[in-house]
Amino acid sequence: MTSAPLAARLGRVAGPLFFPVTAYGPDGAVDLDAFRAHVRTGIDAGAAAVFACCGTGEFHALTPQEFRSVVAAAVEETAGEVPVVAGAGYGTALAIQYAKLAEEAGADGLLAMPPYLVVADQEGLLSHYAALAAATSLETIVYQRDNAVFTPDTVVALAGTPGVIGLKDGYGDLDLMQRIVSAVRTELPGRDFLYFNGLPTAELTGPAYRGIGVTLYSSAVFAFAPDIALAFYRAMDGGDDELAGALLDHFYRPLVELRAKGRGYAVSLVKAGVRLGGLDVGEVRTPLTEPPAAHIEELTAIIARGRAVLEKHGQERRG
C-alpha cells in the first residue's frame, strides 16, 4: 500500500490504467512468477496503476486464497511505484470478504464489481456499495455495468458515501453519463469525484467520453501491446488527432470487430495477446474458452498493423 490517497494519485495519472491477466501454469494453478513478470512489464512500459484480479484478471475464477496471493504479488512487484487496485464482487458478505483480503494483501483500493446474478433496485445497490466501502480502509471505485446501472441521484449518493471515490462506466450510455456528471457537479460542488471509461477496448470510445470530461480509462490493450496503448494515450492527451485516428481506424476498430466474434473475448483474446508477446500466462479458466487458431491469426495481423501505424507515424515525424 502506498502512503498517498488513491483518489489523489489517480486524479493525476499520466498513462493508461493496466488490468493484468492472471497467469496460470500448465497444471492450471496460479503462476505467480509469470504474473509478476507481466506486472513488471506493464510498470516498466508506463502503466499509471495496476488493477489486479478484476474482469480481465478473471476475478470470477479465483478462490479467495488465490485472490489474496495474486493481489499481494502485484503489491510486492509494484513496490509503491504505482497504486494497486483489487477487484471485489459477488453478494455483500462475499464482497466484504474479498475487500478485507485485498486490504490484508496491501492493496491501495477496490474496484467494486456488480453483485452476483441478482437485479437489485437503486436502494439495494446503494446499501451494498456503502457496506462494502465501510468494511475496510480502502478507497472504492464502483463499476457500473450489467445489473448495476445507476440513476444520477444514486451516483450523487454514492459520491457522498465515505470511502467511494469514483465510478467506472462499463455500460456505455453517454446520455446517462452526462447526466450523472452534471448531477454530481451540481449537487456536490467541489467534490472531486473520479470517472472512468470502463468499456471493453475503451480507446474506441475515448474521444466520445473525453467530450463529457471523462479522460481516465481502463486499457485491456495495454496488457498485450503496451507500446500501442501508450502511443494512443499520448496522442489523445497531446492532441495528435492524426495518430489517434490512424490507430482507431487500423488497430482499435478491427480489434473490436474481432472481439465481437466470440463470447468472453474481452478476457481470452487479451490473454492470447499476452502469449503472442512471448509471456506464457496460460489459458483462461472455464467457463471461458480459448479463441480458435483463425482468430489468433487475425489478432496477430491486427497487432502488426497497429505497430505499422506507429512506425509510419515515427518516420513521418523524423522526415
PDB file of C-alpha atoms in Angstrom:
ATOM      1  CA  MET A   1       0.000   0.000   0.000  1.00  0.00           C
ATOM      2  CA  THR A   2       1.228   3.491  -0.800  1.00  0.00           C
ATOM      3  CA  SER A   3       1.005   6.431   1.579  1.00  0.00           C
ATOM      4  CA  ALA A   4      -0.797   8.915  -0.703  1.00  0.00           C
ATOM      5  CA  PRO A   5      -4.595   8.639  -1.036  1.00  0.00           C
ATOM      6  CA  LEU A   6      -5.680   6.647  -4.074  1.00  0.00           C
ATOM      7  CA  ALA A   7      -8.056   9.356  -5.301  1.00  0.00           C
ATOM      8  CA  ALA A   8      -5.241  11.887  -5.402  1.00  0.00           C
ATOM      9  CA  ARG A   9      -2.890   9.530  -7.251  1.00  0.00           C
ATOM     10  CA  LEU A  10      -5.480   8.515  -9.847  1.00  0.00           C
ATOM     11  CA  GLY A  11      -6.530  12.111 -10.321  1.00  0.00           C
ATOM     12  CA  ARG A  12      -3.129  12.982 -11.778  1.00  0.00           C
ATOM     13  CA  VAL A  13      -2.193   9.858 -13.744  1.00  0.00           C
ATOM     14  CA  ALA A  14      -0.035  10.201 -16.844  1.00  0.00           C
ATOM     15  CA  GLY A  15      -0.586   6.861 -18.543  1.00  0.00           C
ATOM     16  CA  PRO A  16      -3.021   4.022 -19.172  1.00  0.00           C
ATOM     17  CA  LEU A  17      -4.601   2.041 -16.347  1.00  0.00           C
ATOM     18  CA  PHE A  18      -3.240  -1.509 -16.523  1.00  0.00           C
ATOM     19  CA  PHE A  19      -5.516  -4.516 -15.995  1.00  0.00           C
ATOM     20  CA  PRO A  20      -3.159  -7.522 -15.975  1.00  0.00           C
ATOM     21  CA  VAL A  21      -4.329 -11.032 -16.736  1.00  0.00           C
ATOM     22  CA  THR A  22      -3.917 -13.700 -14.077  1.00  0.00           C
ATOM     23  CA  ALA A  23      -1.281 -16.232 -15.114  1.00  0.00           C
ATOM     24  CA  TYR A  24      -1.779 -19.991 -14.810  1.00  0.00           C
ATOM     25  CA  GLY A  25       0.789 -22.740 -15.170  1.00  0.00           C
ATOM     26  CA  PRO A  26       0.498 -25.966 -17.194  1.00  0.00           C
ATOM     27  CA  ASP A  27      -1.295 -27.602 -14.261  1.00  0.00           C
ATOM     28  CA  GLY A  28      -3.891 -24.835 -14.151  1.00  0.00           C
ATOM     29  CA  ALA A  29      -2.665 -23.389 -10.849  1.00  0.00           C
ATOM     30  CA  VAL A  30      -1.900 -19.703 -10.452  1.00  0.00           C
ATOM     31  CA  ASP A  31       1.626 -18.931 -11.688  1.00  0.00           C
ATOM     32  CA  LEU A  32       2.819 -16.048  -9.518  1.00  0.00           C
ATOM     33  CA  ASP A  33       6.217 -15.799 -11.214  1.00  0.00           C
ATOM     34  CA  ALA A  34       4.627 -15.280 -14.634  1.00  0.00           C
ATOM     35  CA  PHE A  35       2.122 -12.852 -13.130  1.00  0.00           C
ATOM     36  CA  ARG A  36       4.910 -10.823 -11.538  1.00  0.00           C
ATOM     37  CA  ALA A  37       6.736 -10.694 -14.871  1.00  0.00           C
ATOM     38  CA  HIS A  38       3.539  -9.489 -16.544  1.00  0.00           C
ATOM     39  CA  VAL A  39       3.038  -6.771 -13.932  1.00  0.00           C
ATOM     40  CA  ARG A  40       6.676  -5.682 -14.149  1.00  0.00           C
ATOM     41  CA  THR A  41       6.448  -5.397 -17.942  1.00  0.00           C
ATOM     42  CA  GLY A  42       3.413  -3.135 -17.569  1.00  0.00           C
ATOM     43  CA  ILE A  43       5.028  -0.904 -14.968  1.00  0.00           C
ATOM     44  CA  ASP A  44       8.213  -0.557 -16.987  1.00  0.00           C
ATOM     45  CA  ALA A  45       6.113   0.284 -20.060  1.00  0.00           C
ATOM     46  CA  GLY A  46       4.433   3.203 -18.283  1.00  0.00           C
ATOM     47  CA  ALA A  47       1.302   1.936 -16.520  1.00  0.00           C
ATOM     48  CA  ALA A  48      -0.269   4.544 -14.241  1.00  0.00           C
ATOM     49  CA  ALA A  49      -1.916   1.975 -11.952  1.00  0.00           C
ATOM     50  CA  VAL A  50      -2.343  -1.785 -11.672  1.00  0.00           C
ATOM     51  CA  PHE A  51      -5.880  -3.188 -11.334  1.00  0.00           C
ATOM     52  CA  ALA A  52      -5.334  -6.778 -10.201  1.00  0.00           C
ATOM     53  CA  CYS A  53      -7.907  -9.576 -10.154  1.00  0.00           C
ATOM     54  CA  CYS A  54     -10.584  -7.577 -11.926  1.00  0.00           C
ATOM     55  CA  GLY A  55     -12.531  -8.602 -15.035  1.00  0.00           C
ATOM     56  CA  THR A  56      -9.509  -9.113 -17.271  1.00  0.00           C
ATOM     57  CA  GLY A  57      -7.789 -10.835 -14.352  1.00  0.00           C
ATOM     58  CA  GLU A  58     -10.580 -13.436 -14.095  1.00  0.00           C
ATOM     59  CA  PHE A  59     -11.782 -12.439 -10.634  1.00  0.00           C
ATOM     60  CA  HIS A  60     -14.738 -14.770 -11.135  1.00  0.00           C
ATOM     61  CA  ALA A  61     -12.424 -17.792 -11.486  1.00  0.00           C
ATOM     62  CA  LEU A  62     -10.204 -17.258  -8.429  1.00  0.00           C
ATOM     63  CA  THR A  63     -10.571 -18.779  -4.986  1.00  0.00           C
ATOM     64  CA  PRO A  64     -10.200 -16.378  -2.042  1.00  0.00           C
ATOM     65  CA  GLN A  65      -6.730 -17.783  -1.323  1.00  0.00           C
ATOM     66  CA  GLU A  66      -5.638 -17.335  -4.938  1.00  0.00           C
ATOM     67  CA  PHE A  67      -7.087 -13.843  -4.994  1.00  0.00           C
ATOM     68  CA  ARG A  68      -5.091 -12.790  -1.943  1.00  0.00           C
ATOM     69  CA  SER A  69      -1.841 -14.243  -3.266  1.00  0.00           C
ATOM     70  CA  VAL A  70      -2.234 -12.547  -6.670  1.00  0.00           C
ATOM     71  CA  VAL A  71      -3.054  -9.153  -5.142  1.00  0.00           C
ATOM     72  CA  ALA A  72      -0.096  -9.500  -2.760  1.00  0.00           C
ATOM     73  CA  ALA A  73       2.175 -10.362  -5.702  1.00  0.00           C
ATOM     74  CA  ALA A  74       1.025  -7.212  -7.529  1.00  0.00           C
ATOM     75  CA  VAL A  75       1.658  -5.089  -4.436  1.00  0.00           C
ATOM     76  CA  GLU A  76       5.121  -6.569  -3.938  1.00  0.00           C
ATOM     77  CA  GLU A  77       6.074  -6.173  -7.596  1.00  0.00           C
ATOM     78  CA  THR A  78       4.916  -2.566  -7.856  1.00  0.00           C
ATOM     79  CA  ALA A  79       6.684  -1.699  -4.571  1.00  0.00           C
ATOM     80  CA  GLY A  80       4.768   1.566  -4.358  1.00  0.00           C
ATOM     81  CA  GLU A  81       5.727   2.782  -7.835  1.00  0.00           C
ATOM     82  CA  VAL A  82       2.059   2.886  -8.845  1.00  0.00           C
ATOM     83  CA  PRO A  83      -1.139   2.171  -6.890  1.00  0.00           C
ATOM     84  CA  VAL A  84      -2.682  -1.300  -6.875  1.00  0.00           C
ATOM     85  CA  VAL A  85      -6.467  -1.663  -7.022  1.00  0.00           C
ATOM     86  CA  ALA A  86      -8.103  -5.069  -6.465  1.00  0.00           C
ATOM     87  CA  GLY A  87     -11.456  -6.354  -7.622  1.00  0.00           C
ATOM     88  CA  ALA A  88     -14.246  -7.211  -5.182  1.00  0.00           C
ATOM     89  CA  GLY A  89     -17.613  -8.651  -6.040  1.00  0.00           C
ATOM     90  CA  TYR A  90     -20.449 -11.164  -5.524  1.00  0.00           C
ATOM     91  CA  GLY A  91     -23.026 -10.543  -2.780  1.00  0.00           C
ATOM     92  CA  THR A  92     -22.354  -8.111   0.040  1.00  0.00           C
ATOM     93  CA  ALA A  93     -20.904 -10.638   2.514  1.00  0.00           C
ATOM     94  CA  LEU A  94     -18.506 -12.165  -0.010  1.00  0.00           C
ATOM     95  CA  ALA A  95     -17.572  -8.784  -1.473  1.00  0.00           C
ATOM     96  CA  ILE A  96     -16.601  -7.642   2.013  1.00  0.00           C
ATOM     97  CA  GLN A  97     -14.553 -10.810   2.498  1.00  0.00           C
ATOM     98  CA  TYR A  98     -12.631 -10.139  -0.717  1.00  0.00           C
ATOM     99  CA  ALA A  99     -12.199  -6.484   0.264  1.00  0.00           C
ATOM    100  CA  LYS A 100     -10.628  -7.496   3.559  1.00  0.00           C
ATOM    101  CA  LEU A 101      -8.322  -9.940   1.790  1.00  0.00           C
ATOM    102  CA  ALA A 102      -7.257  -7.145  -0.561  1.00  0.00           C
ATOM    103  CA  GLU A 103      -6.581  -4.888   2.405  1.00  0.00           C
ATOM    104  CA  GLU A 104      -4.503  -7.609   4.082  1.00  0.00           C
ATOM    105  CA  ALA A 105      -2.542  -8.044   0.845  1.00  0.00           C
ATOM    106  CA  GLY A 106      -1.637  -4.348   0.832  1.00  0.00           C
ATOM    107  CA  ALA A 107      -3.847  -3.024  -1.984  1.00  0.00           C
ATOM    108  CA  ASP A 108      -4.485   0.704  -2.251  1.00  0.00           C
ATOM    109  CA  GLY A 109      -8.127   0.439  -3.290  1.00  0.00           C
ATOM    110  CA  LEU A 110     -11.019  -1.601  -4.597  1.00  0.00           C
ATOM    111  CA  LEU A 111     -12.893  -1.877  -7.856  1.00  0.00           C
ATOM    112  CA  ALA A 112     -16.364  -2.882  -6.698  1.00  0.00           C
ATOM    113  CA  MET A 113     -17.893  -5.068  -9.386  1.00  0.00           C
ATOM    114  CA  PRO A 114     -21.634  -5.729  -9.794  1.00  0.00           C
ATOM    115  CA  PRO A 115     -23.355  -8.068  -7.336  1.00  0.00           C
ATOM    116  CA  TYR A 116     -23.681 -11.660  -8.459  1.00  0.00           C
ATOM    117  CA  LEU A 117     -26.772 -12.633 -10.501  1.00  0.00           C
ATOM    118  CA  VAL A 118     -29.478 -10.597  -8.766  1.00  0.00           C
ATOM    119  CA  VAL A 119     -31.076  -7.473 -10.213  1.00  0.00           C
ATOM    120  CA  ALA A 120     -31.472  -5.064  -7.315  1.00  0.00           C
ATOM    121  CA  ASP A 121     -33.211  -1.704  -7.062  1.00  0.00           C
ATOM    122  CA  GLN A 122     -31.299   1.536  -6.535  1.00  0.00           C
ATOM    123  CA  GLU A 123     -31.753   1.495  -2.762  1.00  0.00           C
ATOM    124  CA  GLY A 124     -30.356  -2.019  -2.532  1.00  0.00           C
ATOM    125  CA  LEU A 125     -27.380  -1.213  -4.740  1.00  0.00           C
ATOM    126  CA  LEU A 126     -26.584   1.861  -2.684  1.00  0.00           C
ATOM    127  CA  SER A 127     -26.746  -0.147   0.549  1.00  0.00           C
ATOM    128  CA  HIS A 128     -24.483  -2.822  -0.943  1.00  0.00           C
ATOM    129  CA  TYR A 129     -21.728  -0.406  -2.002  1.00  0.00           C
ATOM    130  CA  ALA A 130     -21.987   1.627   1.202  1.00  0.00           C
ATOM    131  CA  ALA A 131     -21.465  -1.529   3.253  1.00  0.00           C
ATOM    132  CA  LEU A 132     -18.538  -2.564   1.083  1.00  0.00           C
ATOM    133  CA  ALA A 133     -16.881   0.856   1.321  1.00  0.00           C
ATOM    134  CA  ALA A 134     -17.315   0.880   5.103  1.00  0.00           C
ATOM    135  CA  ALA A 135     -15.813  -2.583   5.599  1.00  0.00           C
ATOM    136  CA  THR A 136     -12.168  -1.566   5.078  1.00  0.00           C
ATOM    137  CA  SER A 137      -9.962   1.500   4.907  1.00  0.00           C
ATOM    138  CA  LEU A 138      -9.543   1.066   1.152  1.00  0.00           C
ATOM    139  CA  GLU A 139     -10.880   3.695  -1.230  1.00  0.00           C
ATOM    140  CA  THR A 140     -13.518   2.248  -3.547  1.00  0.00           C
ATOM    141  CA  ILE A 141     -14.372   2.726  -7.223  1.00  0.00           C
ATOM    142  CA  VAL A 142     -17.842   1.456  -8.177  1.00  0.00           C
ATOM    143  CA  TYR A 143     -18.157  -0.356 -11.505  1.00  0.00           C
ATOM    144  CA  GLN A 144     -21.359   0.418 -13.438  1.00  0.00           C
ATOM    145  CA  ARG A 145     -22.374  -2.327 -15.866  1.00  0.00           C
ATOM    146  CA  ASP A 146     -24.795  -5.224 -16.416  1.00  0.00           C
ATOM    147  CA  ASN A 147     -27.043  -5.475 -13.337  1.00  0.00           C
ATOM    148  CA  ALA A 148     -25.549  -2.437 -11.606  1.00  0.00           C
ATOM    149  CA  VAL A 149     -26.678   0.611 -13.566  1.00  0.00           C
ATOM    150  CA  PHE A 150     -27.335   3.760 -11.563  1.00  0.00           C
ATOM    151  CA  THR A 151     -29.549   6.802 -11.791  1.00  0.00           C
ATOM    152  CA  PRO A 152     -27.871  10.203 -11.416  1.00  0.00           C
ATOM    153  CA  ASP A 153     -29.417  10.538  -7.946  1.00  0.00           C
ATOM    154  CA  THR A 154     -27.868   7.230  -6.864  1.00  0.00           C
ATOM    155  CA  VAL A 155     -24.436   8.308  -8.089  1.00  0.00           C
ATOM    156  CA  VAL A 156     -24.808  11.571  -6.168  1.00  0.00           C
ATOM    157  CA  ALA A 157     -25.487   9.445  -3.081  1.00  0.00           C
ATOM    158  CA  LEU A 158     -22.508   7.196  -3.882  1.00  0.00           C
ATOM    159  CA  ALA A 159     -20.279  10.239  -4.341  1.00  0.00           C
ATOM    160  CA  GLY A 160     -21.345  11.372  -0.875  1.00  0.00           C
ATOM    161  CA  THR A 161     -20.616   7.969   0.664  1.00  0.00           C
ATOM    162  CA  PRO A 162     -17.409   7.854   2.742  1.00  0.00           C
ATOM    163  CA  GLY A 163     -14.760   5.791   1.001  1.00  0.00           C
ATOM    164  CA  VAL A 164     -16.300   5.890  -2.502  1.00  0.00           C
ATOM    165  CA  ILE A 165     -14.033   7.909  -4.794  1.00  0.00           C
ATOM    166  CA  GLY A 166     -15.264   7.222  -8.315  1.00  0.00           C
ATOM    167  CA  LEU A 167     -17.413   5.499 -10.899  1.00  0.00           C
ATOM    168  CA  LYS A 168     -16.156   3.259 -13.689  1.00  0.00           C
ATOM    169  CA  ASP A 169     -18.658   3.072 -16.529  1.00  0.00           C
ATOM    170  CA  GLY A 170     -18.903  -0.173 -18.457  1.00  0.00           C
ATOM    171  CA  TYR A 171     -22.475   0.455 -19.581  1.00  0.00           C
ATOM    172  CA  GLY A 172     -21.816   2.923 -22.382  1.00  0.00           C
ATOM    173  CA  ASP A 173     -24.836   5.209 -22.261  1.00  0.00           C
ATOM    174  CA  LEU A 174     -23.291   8.637 -22.875  1.00  0.00           C
ATOM    175  CA  ASP A 175     -26.560  10.442 -22.236  1.00  0.00           C
ATOM    176  CA  LEU A 176     -26.767   8.807 -18.793  1.00  0.00           C
ATOM    177  CA  MET A 177     -23.108   9.529 -18.050  1.00  0.00           C
ATOM    178  CA  GLN A 178     -23.511  13.199 -18.975  1.00  0.00           C
ATOM    179  CA  ARG A 179     -26.476  13.454 -16.623  1.00  0.00           C
ATOM    180  CA  ILE A 180     -24.506  11.685 -13.875  1.00  0.00           C
ATOM    181  CA  VAL A 181     -21.534  14.030 -14.239  1.00  0.00           C
ATOM    182  CA  SER A 182     -23.850  17.039 -14.257  1.00  0.00           C
ATOM    183  CA  ALA A 183     -25.825  15.855 -11.218  1.00  0.00           C
ATOM    184  CA  VAL A 184     -22.732  15.263  -9.085  1.00  0.00           C
ATOM    185  CA  ARG A 185     -21.255  18.596 -10.154  1.00  0.00           C
ATOM    186  CA  THR A 186     -24.498  20.383  -9.291  1.00  0.00           C
ATOM    187  CA  GLU A 187     -25.417  18.605  -6.065  1.00  0.00           C
ATOM    188  CA  LEU A 188     -21.898  18.223  -4.662  1.00  0.00           C
ATOM    189  CA  PRO A 189     -19.983  21.299  -5.837  1.00  0.00           C
ATOM    190  CA  GLY A 190     -16.278  20.977  -5.213  1.00  0.00           C
ATOM    191  CA  ARG A 191     -16.416  17.187  -4.946  1.00  0.00           C
ATOM    192  CA  ASP A 192     -13.503  15.677  -6.871  1.00  0.00           C
ATOM    193  CA  PHE A 193     -15.278  12.508  -7.926  1.00  0.00           C
ATOM    194  CA  LEU A 194     -13.435  10.365 -10.478  1.00  0.00           C
ATOM    195  CA  TYR A 195     -14.977   8.923 -13.634  1.00  0.00           C
ATOM    196  CA  PHE A 196     -13.520   6.119 -15.741  1.00  0.00           C
ATOM    197  CA  ASN A 197     -14.395   4.802 -19.181  1.00  0.00           C
ATOM    198  CA  GLY A 198     -14.586   1.078 -18.477  1.00  0.00           C
ATOM    199  CA  LEU A 199     -15.961  -0.238 -21.749  1.00  0.00           C
ATOM    200  CA  PRO A 200     -14.092  -3.130 -23.381  1.00  0.00           C
ATOM    201  CA  THR A 201     -11.420  -1.623 -25.640  1.00  0.00           C
ATOM    202  CA  ALA A 202     -12.164   1.748 -24.087  1.00  0.00           C
ATOM    203  CA  GLU A 203      -9.899   3.561 -26.528  1.00  0.00           C
ATOM    204  CA  LEU A 204     -12.530   3.185 -29.265  1.00  0.00           C
ATOM    205  CA  THR A 205     -14.952   5.357 -27.311  1.00  0.00           C
ATOM    206  CA  GLY A 206     -12.233   7.559 -25.824  1.00  0.00           C
ATOM    207  CA  PRO A 207     -12.989  10.641 -27.942  1.00  0.00           C
ATOM    208  CA  ALA A 208     -16.691  10.483 -27.039  1.00  0.00           C
ATOM    209  CA  TYR A 209     -16.009  10.109 -23.314  1.00  0.00           C
ATOM    210  CA  ARG A 210     -13.498  12.943 -23.407  1.00  0.00           C
ATOM    211  CA  GLY A 211     -16.306  15.081 -24.751  1.00  0.00           C
ATOM    212  CA  ILE A 212     -18.102  14.811 -21.410  1.00  0.00           C
ATOM    213  CA  GLY A 213     -14.923  15.211 -19.374  1.00  0.00           C
ATOM    214  CA  VAL A 214     -14.078  11.540 -18.730  1.00  0.00           C
ATOM    215  CA  THR A 215     -10.380  11.089 -19.513  1.00  0.00           C
ATOM    216  CA  LEU A 216      -9.464   8.119 -17.294  1.00  0.00           C
ATOM    217  CA  TYR A 217      -9.924   4.702 -18.880  1.00  0.00           C
ATOM    218  CA  SER A 218      -9.045   1.055 -18.480  1.00  0.00           C
ATOM    219  CA  SER A 219      -6.847  -0.290 -21.254  1.00  0.00           C
ATOM    220  CA  ALA A 220      -7.069  -4.004 -21.986  1.00  0.00           C
ATOM    221  CA  VAL A 221      -4.742  -3.415 -24.946  1.00  0.00           C
ATOM    222  CA  PHE A 222      -2.019  -2.267 -22.570  1.00  0.00           C
ATOM    223  CA  ALA A 223      -1.852  -5.843 -21.242  1.00  0.00           C
ATOM    224  CA  PHE A 224      -0.613  -7.220 -24.586  1.00  0.00           C
ATOM    225  CA  ALA A 225       0.511  -4.252 -26.692  1.00  0.00           C
ATOM    226  CA  PRO A 226       1.636  -1.547 -24.256  1.00  0.00           C
ATOM    227  CA  ASP A 227       3.530   0.315 -26.967  1.00  0.00           C
ATOM    228  CA  ILE A 228       0.337   0.803 -28.983  1.00  0.00           C
ATOM    229  CA  ALA A 229      -1.765   1.630 -25.922  1.00  0.00           C
ATOM    230  CA  LEU A 230       0.724   4.173 -24.630  1.00  0.00           C
ATOM    231  CA  ALA A 231       1.118   5.790 -28.061  1.00  0.00           C
ATOM    232  CA  PHE A 232      -2.647   6.178 -28.309  1.00  0.00           C
ATOM    233  CA  TYR A 233      -2.856   7.607 -24.789  1.00  0.00           C
ATOM    234  CA  ARG A 234      -0.180  10.187 -25.582  1.00  0.00           C
ATOM    235  CA  ALA A 235      -1.801  11.035 -28.915  1.00  0.00           C
ATOM    236  CA  MET A 236      -5.147  11.673 -27.238  1.00  0.00           C
ATOM    237  CA  ASP A 237      -3.583  13.579 -24.368  1.00  0.00           C
ATOM    238  CA  GLY A 238      -1.376  15.660 -26.646  1.00  0.00           C
ATOM    239  CA  GLY A 239      -3.936  16.411 -29.348  1.00  0.00           C
ATOM    240  CA  ASP A 240      -2.282  14.301 -32.053  1.00  0.00           C
ATOM    241  CA  ASP A 241      -5.535  13.608 -33.861  1.00  0.00           C
ATOM    242  CA  GLU A 242      -3.779  12.136 -36.890  1.00  0.00           C
ATOM    243  CA  LEU A 243      -2.088   9.332 -34.941  1.00  0.00           C
ATOM    244  CA  ALA A 244      -5.109   8.716 -32.725  1.00  0.00           C
ATOM    245  CA  GLY A 245      -7.354   8.466 -35.779  1.00  0.00           C
ATOM    246  CA  ALA A 246      -4.982   6.138 -37.609  1.00  0.00           C
ATOM    247  CA  LEU A 247      -4.801   3.797 -34.618  1.00  0.00           C
ATOM    248  CA  LEU A 248      -8.589   3.868 -34.251  1.00  0.00           C
ATOM    249  CA  ASP A 249      -9.022   3.019 -37.931  1.00  0.00           C
ATOM    250  CA  HIS A 250      -6.342   0.387 -38.391  1.00  0.00           C
ATOM    251  CA  PHE A 251      -5.981  -1.176 -34.940  1.00  0.00           C
ATOM    252  CA  TYR A 252      -8.762  -0.486 -32.460  1.00  0.00           C
ATOM    253  CA  ARG A 253     -11.771  -0.811 -34.751  1.00  0.00           C
ATOM    254  CA  PRO A 254     -10.551  -4.140 -36.234  1.00  0.00           C
ATOM    255  CA  LEU A 255      -9.764  -5.358 -32.712  1.00  0.00           C
ATOM    256  CA  VAL A 256     -13.279  -4.567 -31.503  1.00  0.00           C
ATOM    257  CA  GLU A 257     -14.755  -6.319 -34.543  1.00  0.00           C
ATOM    258  CA  LEU A 258     -12.640  -9.403 -33.785  1.00  0.00           C
ATOM    259  CA  ARG A 259     -13.617  -9.269 -30.109  1.00  0.00           C
ATOM    260  CA  ALA A 260     -17.276  -9.388 -31.133  1.00  0.00           C
ATOM    261  CA  LYS A 261     -16.760 -12.762 -32.819  1.00  0.00           C
ATOM    262  CA  GLY A 262     -16.541 -14.738 -29.597  1.00  0.00           C
ATOM    263  CA  ARG A 263     -18.043 -14.749 -26.123  1.00  0.00           C
ATOM    264  CA  GLY A 264     -15.589 -13.937 -23.364  1.00  0.00           C
ATOM    265  CA  TYR A 265     -13.091 -12.448 -25.808  1.00  0.00           C
ATOM    266  CA  ALA A 266     -12.707  -9.377 -23.592  1.00  0.00           C
ATOM    267  CA  VAL A 267     -10.610 -11.752 -21.464  1.00  0.00           C
ATOM    268  CA  SER A 268      -9.489 -14.693 -23.615  1.00  0.00           C
ATOM    269  CA  LEU A 269      -8.384 -12.568 -26.582  1.00  0.00           C
ATOM    270  CA  VAL A 270      -6.343 -10.354 -24.267  1.00  0.00           C
ATOM    271  CA  LYS A 271      -4.695 -13.391 -22.717  1.00  0.00           C
ATOM    272  CA  ALA A 272      -3.912 -14.737 -26.170  1.00  0.00           C
ATOM    273  CA  GLY A 273      -2.313 -11.397 -26.982  1.00  0.00           C
ATOM    274  CA  VAL A 274      -0.075 -11.619 -23.923  1.00  0.00           C
ATOM    275  CA  ARG A 275       1.082 -15.072 -25.030  1.00  0.00           C
ATOM    276  CA  LEU A 276       1.775 -13.725 -28.535  1.00  0.00           C
ATOM    277  CA  GLY A 277       4.086 -11.217 -26.866  1.00  0.00           C
ATOM    278  CA  GLY A 278       6.225 -14.046 -25.523  1.00  0.00           C
ATOM    279  CA  LEU A 279       4.998 -14.479 -21.948  1.00  0.00           C
ATOM    280  CA  ASP A 280       3.223 -17.764 -21.219  1.00  0.00           C
ATOM    281  CA  VAL A 281       0.352 -16.823 -18.927  1.00  0.00           C
ATOM    282  CA  GLY A 282      -1.644 -19.965 -19.642  1.00  0.00           C
ATOM    283  CA  GLU A 283      -5.174 -20.233 -20.916  1.00  0.00           C
ATOM    284  CA  VAL A 284      -8.399 -18.893 -19.446  1.00  0.00           C
ATOM    285  CA  ARG A 285     -10.261 -20.954 -16.883  1.00  0.00           C
ATOM    286  CA  THR A 286     -13.689 -22.374 -17.599  1.00  0.00           C
ATOM    287  CA  PRO A 287     -16.382 -21.403 -18.290  1.00  0.00           C
ATOM    288  CA  LEU A 288     -14.405 -19.166 -20.686  1.00  0.00           C
ATOM    289  CA  THR A 289     -12.817 -20.780 -23.728  1.00  0.00           C
ATOM    290  CA  GLU A 290      -9.827 -20.033 -25.935  1.00  0.00           C
ATOM    291  CA  PRO A 291     -10.130 -18.344 -29.350  1.00  0.00           C
ATOM    292  CA  PRO A 292      -9.614 -20.665 -32.356  1.00  0.00           C
ATOM    293  CA  ALA A 293      -6.396 -20.519 -34.368  1.00  0.00           C
ATOM    294  CA  ALA A 294      -8.003 -18.403 -37.104  1.00  0.00           C
ATOM    295  CA  HIS A 295      -8.857 -15.674 -34.595  1.00  0.00           C
ATOM    296  CA  ILE A 296      -5.344 -15.773 -33.127  1.00  0.00           C
ATOM    297  CA  GLU A 297      -4.024 -15.208 -36.652  1.00  0.00           C
ATOM    298  CA  GLU A 298      -6.366 -12.228 -37.020  1.00  0.00           C
ATOM    299  CA  LEU A 299      -5.155 -10.827 -33.709  1.00  0.00           C
ATOM    300  CA  THR A 300      -1.539 -11.234 -34.801  1.00  0.00           C
ATOM    301  CA  ALA A 301      -2.244  -9.304 -38.003  1.00  0.00           C
ATOM    302  CA  ILE A 302      -4.120  -6.542 -36.156  1.00  0.00           C
ATOM    303  CA  ILE A 303      -1.233  -6.041 -33.733  1.00  0.00           C
ATOM    304  CA  ALA A 304       1.183  -5.898 -36.676  1.00  0.00           C
ATOM    305  CA  ARG A 305      -0.969  -3.244 -38.365  1.00  0.00           C
ATOM    306  CA  GLY A 306      -1.038  -1.189 -35.185  1.00  0.00           C
ATOM    307  CA  ARG A 307       2.746  -1.248 -34.969  1.00  0.00           C
ATOM    308  CA  ALA A 308       2.998  -0.396 -38.647  1.00  0.00           C
ATOM    309  CA  VAL A 309       0.959   2.741 -37.926  1.00  0.00           C
ATOM    310  CA  LEU A 310       3.396   3.681 -35.162  1.00  0.00           C
ATOM    311  CA  GLU A 311       6.375   3.083 -37.439  1.00  0.00           C
ATOM    312  CA  LYS A 312       4.884   5.146 -40.253  1.00  0.00           C
ATOM    313  CA  HIS A 313       4.000   7.963 -37.903  1.00  0.00           C
ATOM    314  CA  GLY A 314       7.523   7.917 -36.470  1.00  0.00           C
ATOM    315  CA  GLN A 315       9.071   8.044 -39.923  1.00  0.00           C
ATOM    316  CA  GLU A 316       6.861  10.968 -40.928  1.00  0.00           C
ATOM    317  CA  ARG A 317       7.808  12.884 -37.816  1.00  0.00           C
ATOM    318  CA  ARG A 318      11.517  12.183 -38.359  1.00  0.00           C
ATOM    319  CA  GLY A 319      11.153  13.206 -42.022  1.00  0.00           C
TER     320      GLY A 319
END
